[in-house]
PDB file of C-alpha atoms in Angstrom:
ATOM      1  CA  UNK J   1     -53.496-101.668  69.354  1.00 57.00           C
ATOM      2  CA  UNK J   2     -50.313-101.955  71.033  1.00 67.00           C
ATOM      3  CA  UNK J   3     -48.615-102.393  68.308  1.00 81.00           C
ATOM      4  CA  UNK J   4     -49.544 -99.092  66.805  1.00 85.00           C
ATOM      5  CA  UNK J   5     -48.429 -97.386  69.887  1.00 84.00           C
ATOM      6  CA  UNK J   6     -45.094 -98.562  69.688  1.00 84.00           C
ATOM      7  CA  UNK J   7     -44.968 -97.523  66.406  1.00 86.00           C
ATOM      8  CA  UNK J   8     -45.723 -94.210  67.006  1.00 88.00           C
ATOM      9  CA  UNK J   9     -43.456 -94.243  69.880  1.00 90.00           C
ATOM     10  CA  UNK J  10     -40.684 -95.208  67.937  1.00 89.00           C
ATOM     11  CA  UNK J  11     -41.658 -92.493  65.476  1.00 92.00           C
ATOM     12  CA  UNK J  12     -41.562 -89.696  67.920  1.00 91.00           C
ATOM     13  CA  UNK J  13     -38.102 -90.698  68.910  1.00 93.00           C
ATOM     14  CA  UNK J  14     -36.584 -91.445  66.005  1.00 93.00           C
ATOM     15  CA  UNK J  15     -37.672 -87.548  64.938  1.00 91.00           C
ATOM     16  CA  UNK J  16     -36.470 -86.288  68.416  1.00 90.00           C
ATOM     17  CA  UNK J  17     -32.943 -87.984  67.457  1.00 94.00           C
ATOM     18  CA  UNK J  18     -32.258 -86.507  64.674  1.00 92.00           C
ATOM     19  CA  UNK J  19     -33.329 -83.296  66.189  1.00 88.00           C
ATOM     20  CA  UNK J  20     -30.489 -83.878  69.251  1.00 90.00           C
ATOM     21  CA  UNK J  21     -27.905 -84.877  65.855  1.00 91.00           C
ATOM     22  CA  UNK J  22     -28.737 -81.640  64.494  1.00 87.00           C
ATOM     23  CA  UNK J  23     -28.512 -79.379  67.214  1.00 86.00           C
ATOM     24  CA  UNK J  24     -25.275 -81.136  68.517  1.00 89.00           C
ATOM     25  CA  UNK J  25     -23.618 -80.767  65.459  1.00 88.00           C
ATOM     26  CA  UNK J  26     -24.395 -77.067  65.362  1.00 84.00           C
ATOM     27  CA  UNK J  27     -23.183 -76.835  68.365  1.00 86.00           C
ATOM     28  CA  UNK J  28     -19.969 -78.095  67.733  1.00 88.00           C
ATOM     29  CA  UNK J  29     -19.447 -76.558  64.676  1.00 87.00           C
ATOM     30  CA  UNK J  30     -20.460 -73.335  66.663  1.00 85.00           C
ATOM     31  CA  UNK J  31     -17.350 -74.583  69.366  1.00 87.00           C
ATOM     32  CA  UNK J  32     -14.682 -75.384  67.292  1.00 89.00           C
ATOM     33  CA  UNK J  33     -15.165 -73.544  63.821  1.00 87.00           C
ATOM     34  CA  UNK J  34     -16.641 -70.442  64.954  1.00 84.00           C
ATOM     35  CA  UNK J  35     -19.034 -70.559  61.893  1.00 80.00           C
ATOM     36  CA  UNK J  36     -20.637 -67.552  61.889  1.00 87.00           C
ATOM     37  CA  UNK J  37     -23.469 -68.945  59.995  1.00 84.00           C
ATOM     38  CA  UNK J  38     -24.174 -71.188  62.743  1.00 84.00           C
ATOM     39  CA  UNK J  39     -24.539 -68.630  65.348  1.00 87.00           C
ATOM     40  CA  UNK J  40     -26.462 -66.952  63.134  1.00 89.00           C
ATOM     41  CA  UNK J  41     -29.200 -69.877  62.572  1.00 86.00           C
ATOM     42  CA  UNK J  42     -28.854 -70.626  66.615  1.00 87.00           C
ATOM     43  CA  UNK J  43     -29.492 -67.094  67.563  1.00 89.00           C
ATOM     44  CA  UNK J  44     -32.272 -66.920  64.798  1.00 91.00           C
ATOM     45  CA  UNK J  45     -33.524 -70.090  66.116  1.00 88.00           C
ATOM     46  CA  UNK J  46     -33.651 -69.491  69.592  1.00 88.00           C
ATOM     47  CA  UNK J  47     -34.893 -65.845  69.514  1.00 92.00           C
ATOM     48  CA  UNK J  48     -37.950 -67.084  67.327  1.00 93.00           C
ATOM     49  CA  UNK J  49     -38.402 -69.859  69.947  1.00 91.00           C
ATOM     50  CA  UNK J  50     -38.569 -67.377  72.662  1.00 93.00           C
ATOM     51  CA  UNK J  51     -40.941 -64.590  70.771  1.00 95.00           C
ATOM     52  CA  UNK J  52     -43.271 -67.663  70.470  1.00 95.00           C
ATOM     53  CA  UNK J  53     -43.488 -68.409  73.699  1.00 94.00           C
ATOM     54  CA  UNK J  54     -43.399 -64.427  74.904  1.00 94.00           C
ATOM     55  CA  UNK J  55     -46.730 -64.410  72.740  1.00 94.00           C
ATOM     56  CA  UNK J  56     -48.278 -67.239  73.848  1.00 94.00           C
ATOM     57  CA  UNK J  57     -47.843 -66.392  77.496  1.00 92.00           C
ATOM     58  CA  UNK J  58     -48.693 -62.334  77.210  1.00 88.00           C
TER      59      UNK J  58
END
């Protein structure tokens, strides 16, 4: 049984790693190219983030 937690444990942080890669290297292509794009996708990103929980709370 342990065994199997671990394993999920390492699963959920191995996906919550690449989610942190992701969203830093967004971020700094947001800082240093300006990507419009990118700001774009964050704003997108963020804004649907935000309806959801504006929903969800109302």
């Amino acid at each position: 049984m342990s065994n199997r937690f671990g394993a999920v444990i390492a699963n959920v942080m191995s996906v919550g790693a690449r989610g942190l890669g992701y969203f830093l290297w967004g971020l700094l292509r947001i800082i240093y190219r300006g990507d419009l794009k990118m700001i774009a996708l964050f704003g997108g990103v963020i804004g649907a983030i935000v309806l959801v929980i504006w929903l969800l709370v109302r």
